[in-house]
Tab-separated table of C-alpha atoms in Angstrom:
chain	number	residue	atom	x	y	z
I	1	UNK	CA	42.256	13.254	11.683
I	2	UNK	CA	38.478	12.842	11.672
I	3	UNK	CA	36.935	9.508	10.841
I	4	UNK	CA	33.312	8.669	10.178
I	5	UNK	CA	32.214	6.274	12.861
I	6	UNK	CA	30.401	3.153	11.597
I	7	UNK	CA	27.179	2.034	13.285
I	8	UNK	CA	24.443	-0.251	12.016
I	9	UNK	CA	21.593	0.797	14.291
I	10	UNK	CA	19.979	3.995	15.471
I	11	UNK	CA	21.490	5.233	18.719
I	12	UNK	CA	20.320	8.002	21.024
I	13	UNK	CA	22.954	10.316	22.451
I	14	UNK	CA	21.663	11.904	25.623
I	15	UNK	CA	22.244	15.610	25.295
I	16	UNK	CA	20.028	18.426	26.422
I	17	UNK	CA	19.182	21.013	23.824
I	18	UNK	CA	16.571	23.596	24.708
I	19	UNK	CA	13.632	23.266	22.365
I	20	UNK	CA	15.097	20.258	20.560
I	21	UNK	CA	14.735	17.559	23.189
I	22	UNK	CA	17.391	15.181	24.389
I	23	UNK	CA	18.465	12.764	21.723
I	24	UNK	CA	20.262	12.233	18.456
I	25	UNK	CA	19.282	9.456	16.087
I	26	UNK	CA	22.065	8.130	13.914
I	27	UNK	CA	21.419	8.501	10.210
I	28	UNK	CA	19.807	5.738	8.198
I	29	UNK	CA	22.220	6.755	5.455
I	30	UNK	CA	25.212	5.875	7.628
I	31	UNK	CA	27.337	3.213	5.984
I	32	UNK	CA	30.842	2.063	6.718
I	33	UNK	CA	33.485	4.581	5.667
I	34	UNK	CA	37.065	3.449	5.091
I	35	UNK	CA	39.718	4.564	7.532
I	36	UNK	CA	41.137	7.866	6.428
I	37	UNK	CA	44.885	8.057	6.555
I	38	UNK	CA	45.823	10.935	4.315
I	39	UNK	CA	45.037	14.562	3.688
I	40	UNK	CA	44.005	16.034	0.384
I	41	UNK	CA	44.697	19.325	-1.253
I	42	UNK	CA	41.225	19.730	-2.719
I	43	UNK	CA	40.490	23.340	-3.498
I	44	UNK	CA	38.299	25.540	-1.311
I	45	UNK	CA	35.863	25.836	-4.190
I	46	UNK	CA	35.335	22.063	-4.328
I	47	UNK	CA	34.929	21.856	-0.555
I	48	UNK	CA	32.319	24.598	-0.671
I	49	UNK	CA	30.070	22.355	-2.764
I	50	UNK	CA	29.494	20.142	0.267
I	51	UNK	CA	29.288	23.055	2.659
I	52	UNK	CA	26.731	24.755	0.394
I	53	UNK	CA	24.592	21.623	0.560
I	54	UNK	CA	24.758	21.496	4.363
I	55	UNK	CA	24.052	25.225	4.667
I	56	UNK	CA	21.007	24.986	2.400
I	57	UNK	CA	19.668	22.122	4.499
I	58	UNK	CA	20.102	24.335	7.549
I	59	UNK	CA	18.332	27.290	5.959
I	60	UNK	CA	15.386	25.214	4.754
I	61	UNK	CA	14.958	23.888	8.287
I	62	UNK	CA	15.166	27.338	9.877
I	63	UNK	CA	12.626	28.750	7.413
I	64	UNK	CA	10.138	25.886	7.345
I	65	UNK	CA	10.390	23.704	10.469
I	66	UNK	CA	7.302	23.779	12.683
I	67	UNK	CA	9.208	25.147	15.689
I	68	UNK	CA	11.589	28.075	16.057
I	69	UNK	CA	15.269	27.235	16.502
I	70	UNK	CA	17.887	29.818	17.406
I	71	UNK	CA	21.524	29.847	16.348
I	72	UNK	CA	22.846	28.391	19.580
I	73	UNK	CA	20.402	25.486	19.529
I	74	UNK	CA	21.005	24.570	15.904
I	75	UNK	CA	24.767	24.881	16.267
I	76	UNK	CA	24.749	22.590	19.304
I	77	UNK	CA	22.610	20.038	17.478
I	78	UNK	CA	25.001	20.040	14.514
I	79	UNK	CA	28.085	19.796	16.718
I	80	UNK	CA	26.700	16.773	18.546
I	81	UNK	CA	25.935	15.135	15.206
I	82	UNK	CA	29.482	15.794	13.964
I	83	UNK	CA	30.896	14.324	17.173
I	84	UNK	CA	28.937	11.146	16.613
I	85	UNK	CA	29.975	10.873	12.968
I	86	UNK	CA	33.666	11.521	13.559
I	87	UNK	CA	34.033	9.982	17.034
I	88	UNK	CA	35.910	13.138	18.038
I	89	UNK	CA	34.805	15.368	20.960
I	90	UNK	CA	34.384	19.035	20.078
I	91	UNK	CA	33.312	20.511	23.398
I	92	UNK	CA	31.454	23.803	23.548
I	93	UNK	CA	33.900	26.001	21.656
I	94	UNK	CA	31.655	26.450	18.596
I	95	UNK	CA	28.845	28.951	19.192
I	96	UNK	CA	28.006	30.534	15.828
I	97	UNK	CA	27.182	29.467	12.282
I	98	UNK	CA	30.407	31.068	11.062
I	99	UNK	CA	32.495	28.997	13.466
I	100	UNK	CA	30.462	25.915	12.590
I	101	UNK	CA	31.005	26.345	8.858
I	102	UNK	CA	34.741	26.790	9.361
I	103	UNK	CA	34.821	23.560	11.358
I	104	UNK	CA	32.920	21.684	8.646
I	105	UNK	CA	35.350	22.947	5.995
I	106	UNK	CA	38.240	21.792	8.132
I	107	UNK	CA	36.718	18.326	8.416
I	108	UNK	CA	36.116	18.148	4.670
I	109	UNK	CA	39.765	18.998	4.009
I	110	UNK	CA	40.802	15.842	5.835
I	111	UNK	CA	38.800	13.499	3.642
I	112	UNK	CA	40.704	12.051	0.667
I	113	UNK	CA	37.990	11.896	-1.981
I	114	UNK	CA	34.588	13.172	-3.029
I	115	UNK	CA	32.792	9.947	-2.180
I	116	UNK	CA	33.627	10.295	1.500
I	117	UNK	CA	32.896	14.026	1.535
I	118	UNK	CA	29.493	13.355	-0.013
I	119	UNK	CA	28.771	10.614	2.502
I	120	UNK	CA	29.685	12.960	5.349
I	121	UNK	CA	27.369	15.686	4.032
I	122	UNK	CA	24.519	13.203	3.573
I	123	UNK	CA	24.939	11.593	6.986
I	124	UNK	CA	25.275	14.897	8.798
I	125	UNK	CA	22.220	16.405	7.117
I	126	UNK	CA	20.087	13.336	7.732
I	127	UNK	CA	21.142	13.108	11.370
I	128	UNK	CA	20.266	16.761	11.971
I	129	UNK	CA	16.839	16.250	10.408
I	130	UNK	CA	16.143	13.007	12.253
I	131	UNK	CA	16.809	14.674	15.595
I	132	UNK	CA	14.328	17.468	15.170
I	133	UNK	CA	11.258	16.825	17.280
I	134	UNK	CA	9.306	14.640	16.862
I	135	UNK	CA	12.365	12.418	16.483
I	136	UNK	CA	12.700	10.500	13.249
I	137	UNK	CA	9.898	12.287	11.369
I	138	UNK	CA	12.109	14.616	9.313
I	139	UNK	CA	14.676	12.989	7.041
I	140	UNK	CA	16.938	13.552	4.062
I	141	UNK	CA	15.273	11.903	1.084
I	142	UNK	CA	16.942	10.394	-1.933
I	143	UNK	CA	15.172	10.338	-5.281
I	144	UNK	CA	13.999	6.792	-4.566
I	145	UNK	CA	12.597	7.648	-1.128
I	146	UNK	CA	10.711	10.597	-2.568
I	147	UNK	CA	9.203	8.361	-5.248
I	148	UNK	CA	8.168	5.822	-2.618
I	149	UNK	CA	6.448	8.611	-0.685
I	150	UNK	CA	4.517	9.710	-3.766
I	151	UNK	CA	3.387	6.134	-4.339
I	152	UNK	CA	2.324	5.709	-0.715
I	153	UNK	CA	0.267	8.906	-0.658
I	154	UNK	CA	-1.317	8.008	-4.010
I	155	UNK	CA	-2.046	4.458	-2.763
I	156	UNK	CA	0.084	2.861	-5.461
I	157	UNK	CA	1.775	-0.459	-4.741
I	158	UNK	CA	4.351	-1.052	-7.495
I	159	UNK	CA	4.938	-4.603	-6.238
I	160	UNK	CA	1.292	-5.662	-6.546
I	161	UNK	CA	-0.173	-7.187	-9.697
I	162	UNK	CA	-3.893	-7.636	-9.125
I	163	UNK	CA	-4.456	-9.511	-12.368
I	164	UNK	CA	-1.736	-11.970	-11.500
I	165	UNK	CA	-3.143	-12.360	-7.976
I	166	UNK	CA	-6.475	-13.482	-9.433
I	167	UNK	CA	-4.902	-15.480	-12.241
I	168	UNK	CA	-6.604	-13.528	-15.036
I	169	UNK	CA	-5.297	-11.330	-17.835
I	170	UNK	CA	-5.944	-7.622	-18.260
I	171	UNK	CA	-8.678	-8.260	-20.826
I	172	UNK	CA	-10.685	-10.448	-18.444
I	173	UNK	CA	-14.390	-9.649	-18.272
I	174	UNK	CA	-16.141	-8.673	-15.053
I	175	UNK	CA	-17.638	-12.163	-14.902
I	176	UNK	CA	-14.224	-13.791	-15.292
I	177	UNK	CA	-12.796	-11.591	-12.528
I	178	UNK	CA	-15.670	-12.501	-10.202
I	179	UNK	CA	-15.367	-16.205	-10.989
I	180	UNK	CA	-11.595	-16.253	-10.455
I	181	UNK	CA	-11.992	-14.427	-7.152
I	182	UNK	CA	-14.629	-16.840	-5.871
I	183	UNK	CA	-12.613	-19.904	-6.842
I	184	UNK	CA	-9.422	-18.649	-5.192
I	185	UNK	CA	-11.288	-17.460	-2.116
I	186	UNK	CA	-12.909	-20.843	-1.533
I	187	UNK	CA	-9.664	-22.736	-2.114
I	188	UNK	CA	-7.584	-20.532	0.187
I	189	UNK	CA	-10.174	-20.522	2.950
I	190	UNK	CA	-10.281	-24.310	2.809
I	191	UNK	CA	-6.481	-24.496	3.001
I	192	UNK	CA	-6.428	-22.431	6.185
I	193	UNK	CA	-2.638	-22.040	6.515
I	194	UNK	CA	-0.880	-18.744	7.355
I	195	UNK	CA	0.484	-18.677	3.812
I	196	UNK	CA	-3.014	-19.146	2.449
I	197	UNK	CA	-4.310	-16.312	4.621
I	198	UNK	CA	-1.600	-14.020	3.281
I	199	UNK	CA	-2.480	-14.988	-0.264
I	200	UNK	CA	-6.179	-14.498	0.483
I	201	UNK	CA	-5.479	-10.920	1.578
I	202	UNK	CA	-3.840	-10.287	-1.804
I	203	UNK	CA	-6.803	-11.857	-3.594
I	204	UNK	CA	-9.257	-9.722	-1.600
I	205	UNK	CA	-7.316	-6.557	-2.441
I	206	UNK	CA	-7.203	-7.511	-6.102
I	207	UNK	CA	-10.933	-8.197	-6.220
I	208	UNK	CA	-11.740	-4.950	-4.440
I	209	UNK	CA	-9.820	-3.024	-7.093
I	210	UNK	CA	-10.883	-4.928	-10.205
I	211	UNK	CA	-14.526	-5.682	-9.405
I	212	UNK	CA	-15.613	-2.076	-9.876
I	213	UNK	CA	-15.186	-0.598	-13.391
I	214	UNK	CA	-14.168	2.834	-12.070
I	215	UNK	CA	-11.501	1.639	-9.645
I	216	UNK	CA	-10.306	-0.873	-12.237
I	217	UNK	CA	-9.788	1.915	-14.755
I	218	UNK	CA	-7.789	3.958	-12.221
I	219	UNK	CA	-5.625	0.937	-11.560
I	220	UNK	CA	-5.120	0.215	-15.263
I	221	UNK	CA	-4.188	3.814	-16.055
I	222	UNK	CA	-2.114	4.857	-13.031
I	223	UNK	CA	-1.755	1.854	-10.727
I	224	UNK	CA	-3.933	3.561	-8.107
I	225	UNK	CA	-5.782	1.392	-5.588
I	226	UNK	CA	-9.083	2.382	-3.946
I	227	UNK	CA	-8.901	3.956	-0.499
I	228	UNK	CA	-12.364	2.797	0.552
I	229	UNK	CA	-14.138	-0.453	1.301
I	230	UNK	CA	-17.907	-0.575	1.668
I	231	UNK	CA	-20.828	-2.908	2.097
I	232	UNK	CA	-24.488	-2.857	3.027
I	233	UNK	CA	-24.661	-4.677	6.345
I	234	UNK	CA	-28.455	-4.533	6.413
I	235	UNK	CA	-31.240	-2.519	4.782
I	236	UNK	CA	-30.640	0.013	7.562
I	237	UNK	CA	-26.839	0.101	7.946
I	238	UNK	CA	-24.163	1.188	5.455
I	239	UNK	CA	-20.545	0.394	6.355
I	240	UNK	CA	-17.746	2.508	4.883
I	241	UNK	CA	-14.073	2.059	5.684
I	242	UNK	CA	-11.534	4.725	4.707
I	243	UNK	CA	-8.048	3.200	4.709
I	244	UNK	CA	-6.125	6.386	3.904
I	245	UNK	CA	-6.515	9.786	2.278
I	246	UNK	CA	-5.204	10.069	-1.256
I	247	UNK	CA	-5.905	12.444	-4.164
I	248	UNK	CA	-8.775	10.157	-5.263
I	249	UNK	CA	-10.544	9.837	-1.888
I	250	UNK	CA	-12.954	12.750	-2.352
I	251	UNK	CA	-14.127	11.368	-5.697
I	252	UNK	CA	-14.383	7.879	-4.226
I	253	UNK	CA	-16.687	9.188	-1.482
I	254	UNK	CA	-19.054	10.536	-4.112
I	255	UNK	CA	-18.940	7.334	-6.157
I	256	UNK	CA	-19.360	4.935	-3.244
I	257	UNK	CA	-22.259	6.758	-1.582
I	258	UNK	CA	-24.069	6.983	-4.918
I	259	UNK	CA	-23.993	3.190	-5.226
I	260	UNK	CA	-26.482	2.796	-2.356
I	261	UNK	CA	-28.409	6.041	-2.647
I	262	UNK	CA	-31.223	4.372	-4.568
I	263	UNK	CA	-32.252	2.503	-1.408
I	264	UNK	CA	-35.405	3.418	0.493
I	265	UNK	CA	-35.535	5.570	3.615
I	266	UNK	CA	-34.771	2.619	5.892
I	267	UNK	CA	-31.110	3.144	5.046
I	268	UNK	CA	-30.371	5.826	7.643
I	269	UNK	CA	-27.304	4.571	9.528
I	270	UNK	CA	-23.634	5.000	8.607
I	271	UNK	CA	-20.706	3.237	10.239
I	272	UNK	CA	-17.586	5.131	9.183
I	273	UNK	CA	-14.499	3.066	9.962
I	274	UNK	CA	-11.252	5.029	10.302
I	275	UNK	CA	-9.376	2.330	12.208
I	276	UNK	CA	-5.858	1.855	10.918
I	277	UNK	CA	-6.046	4.958	8.722
I	278	UNK	CA	-2.523	6.415	8.648
I	279	UNK	CA	-3.618	9.681	7.043
I	280	UNK	CA	-2.116	10.703	3.746
I	281	UNK	CA	-2.930	13.667	1.537
I	282	UNK	CA	-3.982	16.312	4.046
I	283	UNK	CA	-4.375	18.907	1.274
I	284	UNK	CA	-7.651	17.228	0.322
I	285	UNK	CA	-9.229	17.535	3.785
I	286	UNK	CA	-10.978	20.897	3.164
I	287	UNK	CA	-12.737	19.197	0.249
I	288	UNK	CA	-13.386	15.919	2.056
I	289	UNK	CA	-14.807	17.444	5.254
I	290	UNK	CA	-17.255	19.732	3.453
I	291	UNK	CA	-19.685	16.903	2.631
I	292	UNK	CA	-19.938	16.184	6.374
I	293	UNK	CA	-20.109	19.699	7.897
I	294	UNK	CA	-20.976	22.049	5.019
I	295	UNK	CA	-19.118	24.665	3.003
I	296	UNK	CA	-16.950	27.448	4.455
I	297	UNK	CA	-16.936	25.918	7.939
I	298	UNK	CA	-13.916	26.210	10.200
I	299	UNK	CA	-12.288	22.793	10.014
I	300	UNK	CA	-8.869	22.735	11.669
I	301	UNK	CA	-5.718	24.674	12.564
I	302	UNK	CA	-2.029	24.291	11.804
I	303	UNK	CA	0.743	25.561	14.072
I	304	UNK	CA	4.118	26.746	12.793
I	305	UNK	CA	6.719	28.711	14.743
I	306	UNK	CA	4.156	30.105	17.166
I	307	UNK	CA	1.592	31.120	14.542
I	308	UNK	CA	-1.683	29.351	13.788
I	309	UNK	CA	-3.359	29.057	10.393
I	310	UNK	CA	-7.080	28.349	10.061
I	311	UNK	CA	-8.487	26.098	7.350
I	312	UNK	CA	-12.100	26.092	6.207
I	313	UNK	CA	-14.038	23.586	4.156
I	314	UNK	CA	-14.191	24.249	0.419
I	315	UNK	CA	-17.128	22.055	-0.556
I	316	UNK	CA	-20.718	21.759	0.634
I	317	UNK	CA	-23.005	19.032	1.875
I	318	UNK	CA	-23.048	15.832	-0.142
I	319	UNK	CA	-26.689	14.920	-0.914
I	320	UNK	CA	-25.914	11.206	-0.751
I	321	UNK	CA	-24.801	11.606	2.888
I	322	UNK	CA	-27.751	13.591	4.231
I	323	UNK	CA	-29.914	10.466	4.567
I	324	UNK	CA	-27.747	9.150	7.428
I	325	UNK	CA	-29.276	10.288	10.719
I	326	UNK	CA	-27.228	7.896	12.838
I	327	UNK	CA	-23.463	7.988	12.359
I	328	UNK	CA	-20.871	5.963	14.256
I	329	UNK	CA	-17.174	6.626	13.616
I	330	UNK	CA	-14.748	3.875	14.617
I	331	UNK	CA	-11.239	4.877	15.723
I	332	UNK	CA	-8.273	3.105	17.298
I	333	UNK	CA	-4.665	3.683	18.326
I	334	UNK	CA	-3.474	3.256	14.734
I	335	UNK	CA	-5.420	6.259	13.425
I	336	UNK	CA	-2.967	9.066	12.724
I	337	UNK	CA	-2.259	12.353	10.965
I	338	UNK	CA	-5.059	13.669	8.730
I	339	UNK	CA	-7.384	10.880	9.888
I	340	UNK	CA	-7.061	12.243	13.430
I	341	UNK	CA	-7.952	15.696	12.143
I	342	UNK	CA	-11.086	14.262	10.551
I	343	UNK	CA	-12.060	12.451	13.757
I	344	UNK	CA	-11.652	15.673	15.734
I	345	UNK	CA	-13.806	17.640	13.277
I	346	UNK	CA	-16.561	15.017	13.352
I	347	UNK	CA	-16.488	15.088	17.137
I	348	UNK	CA	-16.628	18.872	17.338
I	349	UNK	CA	-19.512	19.253	14.883
I	350	UNK	CA	-21.458	16.317	16.386
I	351	UNK	CA	-21.571	14.637	12.996
I	352	UNK	CA	-21.290	11.235	14.637
I	353	UNK	CA	-20.326	9.356	17.776
I	354	UNK	CA	-16.651	8.387	18.028
I	355	UNK	CA	-16.351	4.801	19.264
I	356	UNK	CA	-13.099	2.975	19.975
I	357	UNK	CA	-9.855	3.969	21.664
I	358	UNK	CA	-7.683	7.088	21.684
I	359	UNK	CA	-5.890	7.666	18.390
I	360	UNK	CA	-2.118	7.479	17.928
I	361	UNK	CA	-1.315	11.152	18.434
I	362	UNK	CA	0.712	11.581	15.231
I	363	UNK	CA	-0.093	15.226	14.679
I	364	UNK	CA	2.571	16.371	12.248
I	365	UNK	CA	2.285	17.637	8.698
I	366	UNK	CA	5.302	16.834	6.558
I	367	UNK	CA	6.341	18.300	3.242
I	368	UNK	CA	9.094	17.589	0.732
I	369	UNK	CA	11.380	20.558	0.052
I	370	UNK	CA	13.670	20.386	-3.004
I	371	UNK	CA	17.296	21.469	-2.740
I	372	UNK	CA	19.070	23.660	-5.279
I	373	UNK	CA	22.539	22.582	-4.186
I	374	UNK	CA	23.183	18.933	-4.989
I	375	UNK	CA	26.248	16.847	-4.226
I	376	UNK	CA	26.608	15.008	-7.517
I	377	UNK	CA	24.858	14.247	-10.777
I	378	UNK	CA	24.152	10.684	-9.652
I	379	UNK	CA	21.647	11.518	-6.913
I	380	UNK	CA	19.124	14.184	-6.050
I	381	UNK	CA	18.310	14.888	-2.416
I	382	UNK	CA	15.369	16.670	-0.849
I	383	UNK	CA	14.169	17.410	2.678
I	384	UNK	CA	11.205	15.592	4.176
I	385	UNK	CA	10.430	18.047	6.956
I	386	UNK	CA	7.792	18.440	9.644
I	387	UNK	CA	6.605	21.955	8.869
I	388	UNK	CA	3.336	22.135	10.838
I	389	UNK	CA	1.616	20.590	13.827
I	390	UNK	CA	-2.126	19.968	13.735
I	391	UNK	CA	-4.200	21.337	16.613
I	392	UNK	CA	-7.246	19.848	18.268
I	393	UNK	CA	-10.443	21.784	18.843
I	394	UNK	CA	-9.280	22.627	22.376
I	395	UNK	CA	-6.051	24.143	21.019
I	396	UNK	CA	-3.777	21.312	22.124
I	397	UNK	CA	-1.529	19.652	19.553
I	398	UNK	CA	-2.775	16.318	18.281
I	399	UNK	CA	0.857	15.218	18.517
I	400	UNK	CA	1.307	12.971	21.591
I	401	UNK	CA	-2.292	13.642	22.698
I	402	UNK	CA	-4.443	12.022	20.046
I	403	UNK	CA	-8.217	12.216	19.787
I	404	UNK	CA	-10.256	10.588	22.520
I	405	UNK	CA	-13.386	8.616	21.652
I	406	UNK	CA	-16.770	9.592	22.981
I	407	UNK	CA	-17.329	5.938	23.835
I	408	UNK	CA	-14.237	3.970	24.829
I	409	UNK	CA	-14.563	0.269	24.088
I	410	UNK	CA	-11.979	-0.450	26.796
I	411	UNK	CA	-14.633	0.517	29.327
I	412	UNK	CA	-17.120	-1.994	30.644
I	413	UNK	CA	-20.682	-1.675	29.423
I	414	UNK	CA	-19.729	0.563	26.501
I	415	UNK	CA	-22.521	-1.080	24.549
I	416	UNK	CA	-25.129	0.356	26.914
I	417	UNK	CA	-23.614	3.796	26.482
I	418	UNK	CA	-23.854	3.496	22.707
I	419	UNK	CA	-27.463	2.362	23.034
I	420	UNK	CA	-28.275	5.514	25.006
I	421	UNK	CA	-27.080	7.609	22.075
I	422	UNK	CA	-29.235	5.945	19.421
I	423	UNK	CA	-31.758	3.657	21.121
I	424	UNK	CA	-30.983	1.116	18.394
I	425	UNK	CA	-30.020	-2.412	19.416
I	426	UNK	CA	-29.288	-3.534	15.847
I	427	UNK	CA	-26.709	-0.767	15.530
I	428	UNK	CA	-25.139	-1.654	18.885
I	429	UNK	CA	-24.903	-5.324	17.934
I	430	UNK	CA	-23.387	-4.477	14.552
I	431	UNK	CA	-20.742	-2.176	16.039
I	432	UNK	CA	-19.883	-4.768	18.671
I	433	UNK	CA	-19.471	-7.408	15.982
I	434	UNK	CA	-17.197	-5.174	13.898
I	435	UNK	CA	-14.888	-4.090	16.725
I	436	UNK	CA	-14.577	-7.623	18.092
I	437	UNK	CA	-13.708	-9.113	14.708
I	438	UNK	CA	-10.067	-9.503	13.684
I	439	UNK	CA	-8.820	-6.779	11.367
């Protein structure tokens, strides 16, 4: 009789599967399953509900995964996952999908109730997804996980209450918000404890959102936080940090750059800080890159199952950006996904000088795929699947390679190299101050 083996941590099983790499992560869904000591006489029709779910997961992967997987490879991956779940060796006797499905039905017959059958289907599906390369990127999502993803991409933090953080009510005036922020900031800075620093970060985030009428309205209506921070460092230098890409980022770029566009011509330098940007809504990149490189320009490529797809910009130059003749783009090893694509485009089109360290090399594009076959009325599952890789200008995947800076701050005398680009000591000093400061 098959049992579901209980583990509490992710484990790698060293197997060698051509095209799929050499490891199996145990499912995050895996919970303890009671010892099974009896057979059931559940009908074939009821068993097929769970098999239909597993088969649909398989088909969605085969149709949409970034790499091609043949029948032998996918069957072997599934067999190894079943072995781990049941703690029963299966050998190499199963070679086809038909044989695999018969084996799964046989396993389901040995489980005494629907709860355990559902758990088996969930664990097996999630383990298969987690062990597609890159490992751990593709997963089986519950309704809650999908909602959390939507909130992350939209830059919504359901746990944060910015009004409470500042100690004001929702009807507080701009002056009251500013006063509350200043009072809390001074008090927390004077306290100087780790707890005070954590609280200060919450106060800073609250002030950033509520101090501007436009971002405050977005927060009041939809709970959306701004994706940008900005400040005028000097009459010459404008600093703009992009923390992530969300559906509002393009509009924020327009709004933020307009705030300083009434300055005189001395304002000609932009420091664009992408450090720590984890990416986000890559669908907006053709609109976001246009203001930097112009309309209908080749921006980037996706790779899926051996075929590449080209993407062009869909917006033109942004007038409020054309004043900046000197552009420095800061990157680090935490920059990933769509932010890496942006860094690569800026580098290729000589929009600015990339300064920092090589980016993370997280070059996957994930998408949520709904499932028609569900296991019960109490939960709704979907597939979070890597369906494309992003390619660098040189044709290499960003995945595992990253984007290299033009000036690496790990090198000695990088400041002199930056000076040679712009012949501007104020800019060099400002960049040095920013990169040496604690994030």
